[in-house]
Amino acid sequence: MSQAPSPAVRIGGLAKRFGEVKAVDGVDLEVPRGCIFGLLGPNGAGKTTTLKLLLGLLHPDAGTLEVLGKPVNRFTLPDLLQRVGYVAEGRDLYGYMRVGELIGFNARLYRNWDHKAVSRYLDLFRLPMDRKVEDLSQGMKSQLALVLALGHRPELLVLDEPTGGLDPLMRREFLSLVIEEVAGGRTAILSSHILHEVERVADLVAVMRRGRILAVRAVEAIRRDEKRVRFVPQHEISPDDLRLPGVTGVERQGKGFVLSVSSDLEALLQRLAAIPHFVLEVVDLNLEDVFFDYMGKEESTP
Amino acid sequence: MRDLWFHVNPSLGIPIYAQLTGQIRALVTSGAVSPGDPLPSVRELAVSLAISPNTVARAYLELERDGWVKAVPGKGTFVAGGPGSGEDQRSQAVLEKARATVREALAQGMEPVKILELFQAVLMQDVGQQAGPSRRRESP
Amino acid sequence: MISLGLVWKEVRETRWKHVVGFLVLAALGVLLAGMYRYLRDLVGDLPLTGELARMLEAQLANYFLYLWANWYGKNLYQLTSILAIVVGMGLVAAEAGNGTLGFLLTRPVSRAAVFTTKYLTGAAGLALTVAGASVVTWLASGAFGHPIPAGRFLVGIIPAIAGTLVIYGVAVLCSTLSGDQVRAGAAAAVLAALLSVPSWFGRTRAFSVYRQMQALYYLSTGTLRLDAVAGLALAAAALALVAGFIFVRKEA
């Protein structure tokens, strides 16, 4: 990740309620530049609201919002939007326009519209220029929305549930464009309610639920560090004796224990080895297990 | 090197960069690729595997640190000889110094056989003292 | 404060409303000019007595009176009020309803410029329709053998446009507040109907938008009441400003 003076996004204490519902409830988040950032959480977790707040579509009740080093307000927004590309959840495009018209309409609004790149993308997706947008398939609408969001070579790409309605091949093509942009030093935020959508591409993942961010983790570090250790001691010991550094959870299973470990695995294994035992083994966790763990923790503390 | 040689499983509890470095090391040690062969660019490999460019960059960085690949600015990343190749550069430096010494000796009119004897004598002496590990040498 | 890039889209979205509005009004104007002779002969032949007969005769005695009373005094203001509601109700609510507002507001254009562009494109369309149809009516008058001085007739365009913009402002305000253009249109229609209440009473008649749009006093005095026009323009501007302020703070 390239180090830049200001992060792509910095959110502090963000809150937004709709009537009685706290859609966003004290969110702090930082998205470094040059990364692919996954915003993960079930439907209704507050992902879309957070992204809409980021783009100035909604106004926060409290908190600070910074995009590309600038505070988000109605004075900075027009300029910021020259540098941000957004694909909304509903692909809210003008249905009555033809594809070519919609592209032309956009091109006139941006200072740096890259006509060459746009026609390359249109070819790649085989989007028909003279077709009305409302007559496109859902997948083609998503592709068109992405082309529109990339046309001005934005420094930050905000994609809300971007690959919904895409078949696997389309999804690959879609992601390949995002990946190319990030390879060029740009930043992408992808929201999704399906881990599978983001686990492959994301550098960082924030888990959101009920308006709060439960965790922000580097995905590769989760793969490397998050383990489970099965441990069956020879003599009865208290679970509290196993709450060692790096251990995030102890679960009794019969005579043994399953420890959830998030760091310092080597040191832990050494200490466990010193305790007389029948079984000591390390189990790799896949991401799904880890995220279920995060969700589960939230569930038990309402 | 073809992208088809790589595959990653993002659901495993093994970092993707580690999966990649493992595959590239295997390609090098099995002889499937030879030193000097180009690797796909970070962008190409990231796109073809649908993974983050940062992950590919990290894999390449680790491989370069360990001497498996060599990044040539402006040209790309190339296969290097393996962990030994980190020493290629060191032996290259020694070679340069030896060459300078030999040239100096020759310039002073010393016989080539005599120069060889001197080198051997120095070597025997030092190795005898340190009993250090003998190191594998490769011609660059 | 106007985004030229957006003007194209706004025109593209509202052009048919304006074109149809213009065609209907222009056809009415031509019909009014062409019908005069027949109406006069008809009324002359009819055995009418009393109040109705006197009113009809007074109207038909003079072509200028006839045309003003039927154009500015009746058809134009009625139809442009409807047109103003139709154009205004969709301005924001249509985009909120079909979900394109989020797309529009994430383009790199300030909220104020988006609103100003939308408002002015619609207002310009209405003004052109009113002016254009009135010019057609004037041309038709000449063509049917009732030449009247252009300035004397076309000056009625000014209060007509000012009044149209008041109704338009009401519709735009409803459109900005609502997420559904049909509901916005219904609300605007109710409010527009309420605006006619002052014309029912002698004391409040001067505060009726529709009265001032007709500028009937012009027929008797021959001068345009600039204070009335200014009042309409002020009301229109105030409505536009309020709608603009709400739009700038609107969430999508």
XYZ file of C-alpha atoms in Angstrom:
694
model
C 0.000 0.000 0.000
C 1.444 3.311 -0.977
C 1.773 5.720 1.867
C 0.019 8.994 1.296
C -0.279 12.043 3.525
C -3.993 11.612 4.137
C -6.080 8.456 4.061
C -8.661 8.002 1.332
C -11.406 8.082 3.927
C -11.422 9.059 7.571
C -14.624 8.773 9.575
C -14.911 9.717 13.234
C -17.855 9.245 15.584
C -20.302 9.110 12.710
C -23.966 8.813 13.659
C -27.168 8.870 11.665
C -30.628 7.917 12.720
C -33.840 7.560 10.782
C -36.595 8.127 13.289
C -35.990 5.619 16.038
C -33.536 3.521 14.053
C -29.848 4.181 14.615
C -28.664 3.344 11.125
C -25.101 4.402 11.869
C -24.152 4.439 15.513
C -20.722 5.850 16.275
C -18.599 4.644 13.384
C -14.851 5.262 13.295
C -13.119 4.119 10.175
C -9.988 4.818 8.208
C -9.404 3.613 4.677
C -5.764 3.910 3.600
C -5.010 4.945 0.054
C -4.151 2.359 -2.540
C -6.068 -0.501 -0.993
C -9.198 -2.481 -1.665
C -11.392 -2.063 1.376
C -14.262 -4.431 2.031
C -17.232 -3.230 4.054
C -18.939 -6.366 5.178
C -22.132 -6.911 7.083
C -25.657 -8.255 6.825
C -28.386 -6.300 5.087
C -29.481 -3.398 7.229
C -26.131 -3.164 9.017
C -25.684 0.459 7.939
C -23.253 -0.020 5.063
C -25.265 1.869 2.473
C -26.068 4.647 4.936
C -22.375 5.013 5.769
C -21.442 5.227 2.098
C -24.240 7.695 1.359
C -23.039 9.872 4.223
C -19.573 9.688 2.727
C -20.880 10.979 -0.600
C -22.979 13.751 0.916
C -26.264 12.152 -0.110
C -27.231 12.018 3.556
C -26.275 14.468 6.279
C -24.799 13.094 9.510
C -26.371 13.741 12.913
C -22.911 13.706 14.448
C -19.321 12.946 13.585
C -16.677 13.915 11.087
C -16.246 12.765 7.511
C -13.098 13.228 5.498
C -12.575 12.076 1.927
C -9.199 12.388 0.216
C -8.068 14.721 2.962
C -11.017 17.101 2.679
C -13.985 17.414 5.024
C -17.228 16.442 3.339
C -19.680 19.324 3.157
C -21.677 21.022 0.473
C -18.890 23.424 -0.343
C -16.246 20.750 -0.852
C -18.534 18.173 -2.429
C -18.602 19.308 -6.073
C -14.831 19.239 -6.162
C -14.565 15.970 -4.237
C -17.041 14.333 -6.587
C -14.669 15.113 -9.448
C -12.292 12.717 -7.684
C -14.693 10.049 -6.427
C -16.567 7.423 -8.409
C -19.730 5.908 -6.949
C -21.794 2.928 -7.949
C -24.980 2.890 -5.899
C -26.721 -0.209 -4.723
C -29.757 0.279 -6.959
C -27.879 1.292 -10.147
C -30.012 4.421 -10.333
C -29.321 5.326 -13.959
C -31.505 7.389 -16.297
C -33.490 4.656 -18.020
C -34.837 6.809 -20.815
C -31.368 7.693 -22.098
C -29.450 5.618 -24.555
C -26.123 4.240 -23.328
C -24.235 6.700 -25.528
C -26.322 9.612 -24.298
C -25.741 8.759 -20.650
C -22.002 8.485 -21.288
C -21.988 11.825 -23.104
C -24.041 13.456 -20.350
C -21.489 12.325 -17.781
C -18.504 13.246 -19.891
C -19.651 16.871 -19.983
C -19.808 17.082 -16.180
C -16.240 16.008 -15.412
C -12.998 17.862 -15.912
C -10.939 14.741 -16.667
C -13.128 12.447 -18.688
C -11.043 9.672 -20.207
C -12.810 8.976 -23.506
C -10.237 6.399 -24.541
C -10.516 4.352 -21.363
C -14.308 4.569 -21.463
C -14.533 3.195 -24.991
C -12.148 0.423 -23.963
C -14.410 -0.482 -21.036
C -17.506 -0.329 -23.224
C -15.867 -2.732 -25.682
C -14.800 -5.031 -22.880
C -18.344 -5.223 -21.548
C -19.856 -5.260 -25.048
C -22.314 -2.523 -24.053
C -24.462 -1.367 -26.974
C -24.253 2.404 -27.322
C -27.659 2.856 -28.936
C -29.632 0.708 -26.510
C -31.852 2.436 -23.978
C -30.540 2.037 -20.458
C -33.903 0.726 -19.216
C -33.690 -2.094 -21.769
C -30.328 -3.343 -20.455
C -30.091 -6.433 -18.281
C -29.374 -5.929 -14.589
C -25.809 -7.087 -15.141
C -25.252 -4.666 -18.013
C -26.628 -1.831 -15.888
C -24.058 -2.672 -13.225
C -21.325 -2.691 -15.832
C -22.485 0.626 -17.244
C -22.627 2.107 -13.746
C -19.020 1.025 -13.200
C -17.903 2.504 -16.530
C -19.576 5.789 -15.545
C -17.878 5.671 -12.151
C -14.449 5.058 -13.724
C -14.706 7.513 -16.620
C -13.193 10.420 -14.745
C -10.349 8.296 -13.324
C -11.410 8.794 -9.702
C -8.894 8.520 -6.897
C -11.515 6.795 -4.760
C -14.040 4.294 -6.007
C -17.062 3.616 -3.785
C -18.991 0.526 -4.814
C -22.129 -0.391 -2.899
C -22.977 -4.077 -3.390
C -21.386 -3.768 -6.806
C -21.551 -7.324 -8.086
C -25.176 -8.090 -7.302
C -26.963 -9.253 -10.438
C -23.732 -10.226 -12.185
C -22.997 -13.738 -13.381
C -19.586 -15.165 -12.381
C -17.886 -14.166 -15.631
C -19.287 -10.631 -15.471
C -18.189 -10.415 -11.864
C -14.632 -11.312 -12.792
C -14.587 -8.690 -15.545
C -16.098 -6.151 -13.200
C -13.534 -6.846 -10.488
C -10.684 -6.847 -12.976
C -11.403 -3.207 -13.778
C -11.449 -2.324 -10.101
C -8.197 -4.231 -9.572
C -6.562 -2.415 -12.478
C -7.527 0.906 -10.940
C -6.073 -0.089 -7.587
C -2.908 -1.348 -9.292
C -2.632 2.207 -10.594
C -2.591 3.517 -7.023
C -6.287 4.253 -6.583
C -8.478 3.186 -3.686
C -11.639 1.106 -3.792
C -14.309 0.507 -1.174
C -16.552 -2.487 -1.812
C -19.541 -3.153 0.352
C -21.179 -6.530 0.478
C -23.298 -8.729 2.660
C -21.511 -11.806 1.336
C -17.998 -12.545 2.575
C -17.260 -14.494 -0.576
C -17.682 -11.305 -2.636
C -14.862 -9.482 -0.914
C -12.555 -12.045 0.711
C -10.637 -12.666 -2.488
C -9.887 -9.086 -3.453
C -9.967 -7.069 -0.253
C -6.834 -5.968 1.576
C -8.784 -4.791 4.589
C -12.224 -5.747 5.759
C -14.441 -3.883 8.187
C -17.246 -5.884 9.719
C -20.366 -3.855 10.348
C -23.490 -4.761 12.230
C -26.359 -2.728 13.643
C -24.707 0.537 12.730
C -21.394 -0.262 14.357
C -18.011 -1.380 13.123
C -17.145 -4.572 14.991
C -13.654 -5.013 13.617
C -11.311 -3.821 10.924
C -8.772 -6.410 9.908
C -6.197 -7.042 7.238
C -7.530 -10.088 5.449
C -4.105 -11.631 4.853
C -3.288 -11.196 8.528
C -6.488 -13.017 9.460
C -5.469 -15.902 7.202
C -2.035 -15.912 8.775
C -2.838 -15.257 12.427
C -6.313 -16.462 13.225
C -6.036 -20.074 14.308
C -7.712 -22.510 16.583
C -5.763 -24.742 18.928
C -7.196 -28.038 20.158
C -5.752 -28.860 23.525
C -6.521 -31.881 25.726
C -4.591 -31.714 29.020
C -3.734 -34.797 31.013
C -4.989 -33.301 34.259
C -8.011 -31.201 34.974
C -7.222 -27.474 34.566
C -9.320 -24.365 34.736
C -10.205 -22.601 31.468
C -8.847 -19.428 33.067
C -5.383 -20.967 33.043
C -5.631 -21.007 29.268
C -6.450 -17.319 28.860
C -2.932 -16.591 27.733
C -1.696 -13.711 25.559
C -3.095 -14.000 22.033
C -6.003 -16.179 23.093
C -9.337 -14.572 22.257
C -11.610 -17.389 23.295
C -11.630 -20.602 25.312
C -14.306 -23.183 24.716
C -14.552 -26.437 26.643
C -15.215 -29.555 24.591
C -15.483 -32.644 26.743
C -12.157 -33.073 28.472
C -10.420 -30.743 26.079
C -10.476 -27.119 25.030
C -10.631 -25.222 21.766
C -8.724 -21.968 21.956
C -9.306 -19.165 19.459
C -5.989 -17.485 18.777
C -5.388 -14.255 16.951
C -1.674 -13.664 17.548
C 1.474 -14.943 19.283
C 0.782 -18.514 18.212
C 4.384 -19.724 18.666
C 4.682 -18.425 22.205
C 1.332 -19.935 23.092
C 2.287 -23.339 21.720
C 5.470 -23.330 23.772
C 3.571 -22.605 26.952
C 0.938 -25.225 26.213
C 3.594 -27.793 25.403
C 4.913 -27.359 28.927
C 1.581 -28.508 30.347
C 1.203 -32.305 30.296
C -1.274 -33.071 27.528
C -2.710 -35.726 25.286
C -3.491 -33.505 22.300
C -2.053 -30.215 21.077
C -2.876 -29.328 17.509
C -3.327 -26.208 15.418
C -6.328 -25.884 13.112
C -6.268 -23.340 10.274
C -9.350 -21.177 10.178
C -10.946 -19.983 7.029
C -12.256 -16.457 6.863
C -15.835 -17.526 7.154
C -15.151 -19.029 10.585
C -13.436 -15.846 11.687
C -16.258 -13.614 10.545
C -18.857 -15.844 12.089
C -16.892 -15.419 15.289
C -17.138 -11.632 15.032
C -20.834 -11.796 14.303
C -21.336 -14.252 17.120
C -19.616 -12.001 19.646
C -21.965 -9.198 18.742
C -24.947 -11.496 19.045
C -24.135 -12.325 22.669
C -23.870 -8.654 23.688
C -27.103 -7.004 22.616
C 5.430 -17.206 -17.228
C 1.826 -18.027 -17.778
C -0.768 -16.886 -15.250
C -2.397 -20.274 -15.578
C 0.340 -21.689 -13.416
C -1.011 -19.836 -10.438
C -4.119 -20.445 -8.496
C -5.169 -19.221 -5.104
C -7.781 -20.296 -2.648
C -8.933 -17.276 -0.668
C -10.905 -19.370 1.798
C -7.883 -21.193 3.177
C -6.253 -20.193 6.415
C -3.105 -19.504 4.443
C -2.381 -15.973 3.267
C -2.773 -15.561 -0.481
C 0.679 -14.015 -0.723
C 2.086 -17.137 0.943
C 0.183 -19.340 -1.506
C 1.737 -17.365 -4.354
C 5.293 -17.381 -3.012
C 4.994 -21.127 -2.447
C 3.893 -21.699 -6.029
C 6.643 -19.551 -7.491
C 9.310 -21.189 -5.348
C 8.022 -24.575 -6.485
C 8.213 -23.492 -10.120
C 11.808 -22.368 -9.668
C 13.035 -25.406 -7.751
C 11.300 -27.849 -10.083
C 13.014 -26.231 -13.023
C 9.708 -25.368 -14.688
C 11.051 -21.852 -15.030
C 14.635 -20.767 -15.415
C 16.490 -17.753 -14.079
C 15.805 -14.772 -16.288
C 12.282 -15.805 -17.188
C 9.858 -12.917 -16.705
C 7.055 -13.121 -14.166
C 3.680 -11.545 -14.924
C 3.409 -7.953 -13.789
C 1.705 -7.223 -10.493
C -1.234 -5.785 -12.403
C -1.552 -8.757 -14.757
C -1.357 -11.358 -12.053
C -3.727 -9.472 -9.755
C -6.286 -9.114 -12.525
C -6.022 -12.699 -13.704
C -6.388 -14.097 -10.195
C -8.919 -11.423 -9.147
C -6.913 -10.587 -6.054
C -5.584 -7.336 -4.695
C -2.482 -5.938 -6.442
C -1.100 -5.304 -2.964
C -1.140 -9.030 -2.280
C 0.825 -9.788 -5.449
C 3.229 -6.958 -4.705
C 3.785 -8.362 -1.241
C 4.470 -11.836 -2.619
C 6.987 -10.443 -5.096
C 8.633 -8.367 -2.407
C 9.118 -11.379 -0.165
C 10.406 -13.471 -3.073
C 12.845 -10.737 -3.994
C 14.030 -10.385 -0.416
C 14.789 -14.101 -0.374
C 16.458 -14.027 -3.755
C 13.889 -15.984 -5.737
C 13.059 -13.162 -8.095
C 14.654 -9.948 -9.167
C 12.814 -6.734 -9.938
C 14.279 -4.682 -12.748
C 12.934 -1.147 -12.590
C 10.994 -0.324 -15.723
C 11.211 -3.858 -17.061
C 9.431 -6.088 -14.612
C 10.120 -8.978 -12.318
C 12.302 -11.909 -13.364
C 13.102 -15.317 -11.963
C 16.396 -15.437 -10.124
C 18.365 -18.511 -9.165
C 16.819 -19.149 -5.796
C 17.990 -18.323 -2.283
C 21.605 -18.744 -3.447
C 21.254 -15.956 -5.856
C 21.276 -13.420 -3.077
C 24.915 -14.375 -2.829
C 25.492 -13.927 -6.517
C 25.825 -10.258 -5.849
C 28.262 -10.817 -2.998
C 30.425 -13.180 -5.070
C 30.261 -10.675 -7.889
C 31.772 -8.083 -5.552
C 34.524 -10.472 -4.428
C 35.221 -11.326 -8.060
C 35.697 -7.664 -8.880
C 38.206 -7.268 -6.044
C 40.056 -10.444 -7.007
C 40.210 -9.274 -10.604
C 41.666 -5.949 -9.494
C 44.289 -7.730 -7.370
C 45.215 -10.078 -10.218
C 45.541 -7.209 -12.666
C 47.758 -5.337 -10.235
C 49.962 -8.425 -9.769
C 50.177 -8.971 -13.513
C 51.048 -5.334 -14.005
C 53.934 -5.793 -11.584
C 55.142 -8.658 -13.778
C 54.199 -11.506 -11.474
C 53.838 -14.970 -12.996
C 50.218 -16.272 -13.222
C 51.257 -19.494 -11.453
C 52.748 -17.439 -8.633
C 49.521 -15.420 -8.260
C 47.498 -18.620 -8.001
C 49.863 -19.950 -5.352
C 49.482 -16.772 -3.313
C 45.675 -16.927 -3.459
C 45.739 -20.578 -2.421
C 48.082 -19.847 0.458
C 45.868 -17.036 1.781
C 42.798 -19.183 1.441
C 44.290 -22.194 3.190
C 45.475 -20.010 6.007
C 42.112 -18.277 6.620
C 39.924 -21.329 6.219
C 42.260 -23.201 8.509
C 41.883 -20.543 11.177
C 38.088 -20.053 11.073
C 37.024 -23.531 10.040
C 34.112 -21.603 8.569
C 31.481 -23.111 6.343
C 32.467 -23.538 2.784
C 30.056 -21.708 0.670
C 28.554 -22.763 -2.566
C 29.758 -20.639 -5.403
C 27.966 -20.032 -8.636
C 29.117 -18.258 -11.666
C 26.852 -15.318 -12.340
C -24.745 28.815 -10.861
C -26.083 26.937 -13.878
C -24.562 23.697 -15.069
C -24.615 23.624 -18.834
C -24.013 19.898 -18.733
C -27.276 19.473 -16.855
C -29.320 21.779 -19.098
C -29.233 19.176 -21.861
C -30.648 16.524 -19.544
C -33.362 18.781 -18.137
C -34.453 19.813 -21.617
C -34.391 16.172 -22.677
C -36.654 15.260 -19.761
C -39.222 18.057 -20.023
C -39.231 18.864 -23.738
C -42.417 16.957 -24.551
C -44.379 18.627 -21.792
C -43.408 22.010 -23.188
C -43.913 21.042 -26.813
C -47.374 19.618 -26.177
C -48.251 22.607 -23.989
C -47.146 24.995 -26.687
C -49.013 23.176 -29.460
C -52.275 23.074 -27.497
C -52.005 26.750 -26.570
C -51.026 27.838 -30.067
C -53.913 25.871 -31.555
C -56.263 27.573 -29.086
C -54.908 30.971 -30.014
C -55.434 30.308 -33.710
C -58.919 29.006 -32.979
C -59.788 32.146 -30.971
C -58.672 34.411 -33.806
C -60.471 32.352 -36.436
C -63.686 31.978 -34.474
C -64.259 35.694 -33.857
C -66.175 36.400 -37.042
C -68.425 33.358 -36.637
C -69.119 34.070 -32.990
C -70.056 37.678 -33.720
C -72.424 36.642 -36.499
C -73.814 33.836 -34.366
C -74.531 36.075 -31.392
C -76.096 38.663 -33.717
C -78.449 36.029 -35.087
C -79.410 34.569 -31.717
C -82.513 35.866 -29.967
C -80.705 36.590 -26.724
C -81.759 39.059 -24.117
C -80.692 40.178 -20.726
C -77.359 40.080 -18.934
C -75.793 37.319 -21.027
C -76.577 39.074 -24.296
C -75.128 42.341 -23.095
C -71.941 40.616 -21.900
C -71.475 38.755 -25.147
C -72.113 41.822 -27.220
C -69.698 43.871 -25.194
C -67.028 41.232 -25.658
C -67.622 40.795 -29.318
C -68.011 44.466 -30.183
C -64.285 44.950 -30.265
C -61.784 42.311 -31.479
C -59.069 43.473 -29.098
C -61.385 43.187 -26.116
C -62.581 39.796 -27.321
C -59.087 38.450 -27.810
C -57.689 39.726 -24.513
C -60.641 38.478 -22.517
C -60.469 35.043 -24.088
C -56.682 34.684 -24.346
C -55.076 36.312 -21.311
C -58.384 36.472 -19.473
C -59.250 32.823 -19.795
C -57.518 30.149 -21.849
C -53.886 31.113 -21.421
C -53.817 31.398 -17.646
C -55.909 28.307 -17.131
C -53.814 26.127 -19.376
C -50.414 27.477 -18.350
C -51.341 26.986 -14.696
C -51.948 23.329 -15.456
C -48.777 23.175 -17.525
C -46.800 24.836 -14.717
C -48.009 22.174 -12.287
C -47.206 19.375 -14.722
C -43.698 20.695 -15.334
C -43.019 21.663 -11.718
C -44.281 18.523 -10.013
C -41.739 16.303 -11.768
C -38.757 18.557 -11.284
C -37.379 16.861 -8.166
C -40.015 14.313 -7.166
C -39.757 12.393 -10.428
C -36.062 11.784 -9.788
C -36.673 10.942 -6.143
C -39.399 8.523 -7.202
C -37.469 6.622 -9.871
C -34.245 6.616 -7.890
C -32.103 8.775 -10.161
C -31.721 11.561 -7.601
C -28.806 9.759 -5.934
C -27.071 9.455 -9.273
C -27.692 13.109 -10.092
C -26.469 14.343 -6.718
C -23.233 12.373 -6.931
C -22.270 14.161 -10.128
C -19.693 16.897 -9.491
C -22.238 19.716 -9.510
C -23.254 21.695 -6.437
C -26.739 21.165 -5.100
C -27.468 24.840 -5.689
C -26.423 24.562 -9.332
C -28.494 21.406 -9.791
C -31.569 23.170 -8.448
C -30.986 26.421 -10.287
C -30.480 24.571 -13.537
C -33.585 22.487 -13.036
C -35.691 25.458 -11.973
C -34.534 27.798 -14.701
C -34.830 25.208 -17.466
C -38.441 24.591 -16.480
C -39.163 28.297 -16.037
C -37.617 29.149 -19.396
C -39.701 26.450 -21.058
C -42.891 27.842 -19.525
C -41.997 31.429 -20.394
C -41.238 30.455 -23.991
C -44.496 28.549 -24.227
C -46.527 31.504 -22.932
C -44.685 34.000 -25.114
C -44.583 31.770 -28.177
C -48.267 30.865 -28.041
C -49.198 34.541 -27.539
C -47.119 35.516 -30.560
C -48.835 32.808 -32.606
C -52.187 34.180 -31.457
C -51.159 37.684 -32.501
C -49.957 36.421 -35.899
C -53.199 34.497 -36.364
C -55.170 37.665 -35.616
C -53.447 39.400 -38.514
C -53.934 36.387 -40.758
C -57.679 36.279 -40.055
C -58.031 39.966 -40.870
C -57.987 41.479 -37.377
C -54.635 43.290 -37.255
C -53.791 44.627 -33.798
C -50.621 46.450 -32.659
C -48.057 43.914 -31.495
C -46.903 45.810 -28.400
C -50.411 46.553 -27.253
C -51.314 42.868 -27.282
C -48.053 41.147 -26.406
C -47.507 43.228 -23.259
C -49.955 40.799 -21.634
C -47.245 38.165 -21.799
C -45.457 39.808 -18.861
C -48.075 39.332 -16.131
C -48.973 35.957 -17.632
C -45.408 34.691 -17.289
C -45.016 36.163 -13.805
C -48.217 34.460 -12.657
C -47.285 31.179 -14.329
C -44.023 31.222 -12.381
C -45.933 31.597 -9.112
C -47.946 28.438 -9.842
C -44.740 26.781 -11.068
C -43.051 27.787 -7.799
C -45.829 26.165 -5.788
C -45.467 22.972 -7.826
C -41.665 23.000 -7.513
C -41.933 23.437 -3.770
C -44.299 20.456 -3.544
C -41.969 18.487 -5.810
C -38.988 19.250 -3.577
C -40.860 18.171 -0.462
C -42.362 14.991 -1.879
C -40.806 11.774 -3.049
C -43.560 11.086 -5.525
C -44.476 13.304 -8.431
C -48.145 12.339 -8.553
C -48.590 13.314 -4.925
C -46.565 16.468 -5.519
C -48.825 17.308 -8.466
C -51.979 16.686 -6.445
C -50.731 18.876 -3.603
C -49.765 21.602 -6.057
C -53.197 21.423 -7.697
C -54.919 21.841 -4.329
C -52.713 24.802 -3.457
C -53.225 26.312 -6.902
C -56.973 26.018 -6.417
C -56.666 27.727 -3.025
C -54.841 30.593 -4.731
C -58.077 31.430 -6.519
C -59.923 32.007 -3.217
C -58.970 35.721 -3.011
C -60.675 36.395 -6.339
C -64.043 35.527 -4.807
C -64.148 38.630 -2.645
C -63.929 42.195 -3.801
C -61.517 43.202 -1.053
C -58.989 40.456 -1.663
C -59.358 40.326 -5.428
C -56.091 42.197 -5.924
C -54.258 39.304 -4.220
C -55.471 36.723 -6.653
C -52.659 35.413 -8.793
C -55.093 34.565 -11.562
C -56.674 38.026 -11.518
C -53.292 39.633 -11.897
C -52.290 37.226 -14.635
C -55.319 38.255 -16.696
C -54.423 41.941 -16.363
C -58.003 42.930 -17.218
C -57.396 46.434 -15.818
C -55.125 46.937 -18.793
C -58.179 46.901 -21.013
C -59.764 49.837 -19.208
C -56.711 51.891 -18.290
C -54.291 50.973 -21.087
C -51.362 50.762 -18.688
C -49.756 47.736 -17.132
C -49.696 47.681 -13.338
C -46.051 47.155 -12.632
C -46.681 46.738 -8.910
C -48.867 43.740 -9.642
C -46.239 42.238 -11.916
C -43.556 42.889 -9.297
C -45.750 41.258 -6.658
C -46.131 38.141 -8.772
C -42.415 38.054 -9.544
C -41.562 38.434 -5.869
C -43.907 35.625 -4.885
C -42.407 33.410 -7.585
C -38.864 34.222 -6.448
C -39.724 33.575 -2.800
C -41.212 30.173 -3.633
C -38.156 29.284 -5.727
C -35.809 30.309 -2.929
C -37.625 28.274 -0.309
C -37.676 25.252 -2.614
C -33.978 25.775 -3.338
C -33.078 25.887 0.340
C -34.987 22.689 0.968
C -33.364 21.018 -2.022
C -29.843 21.897 -0.913
C -30.499 20.136 2.394
C -32.447 17.270 0.918
C -31.325 13.702 1.565
C -31.354 11.105 -1.146
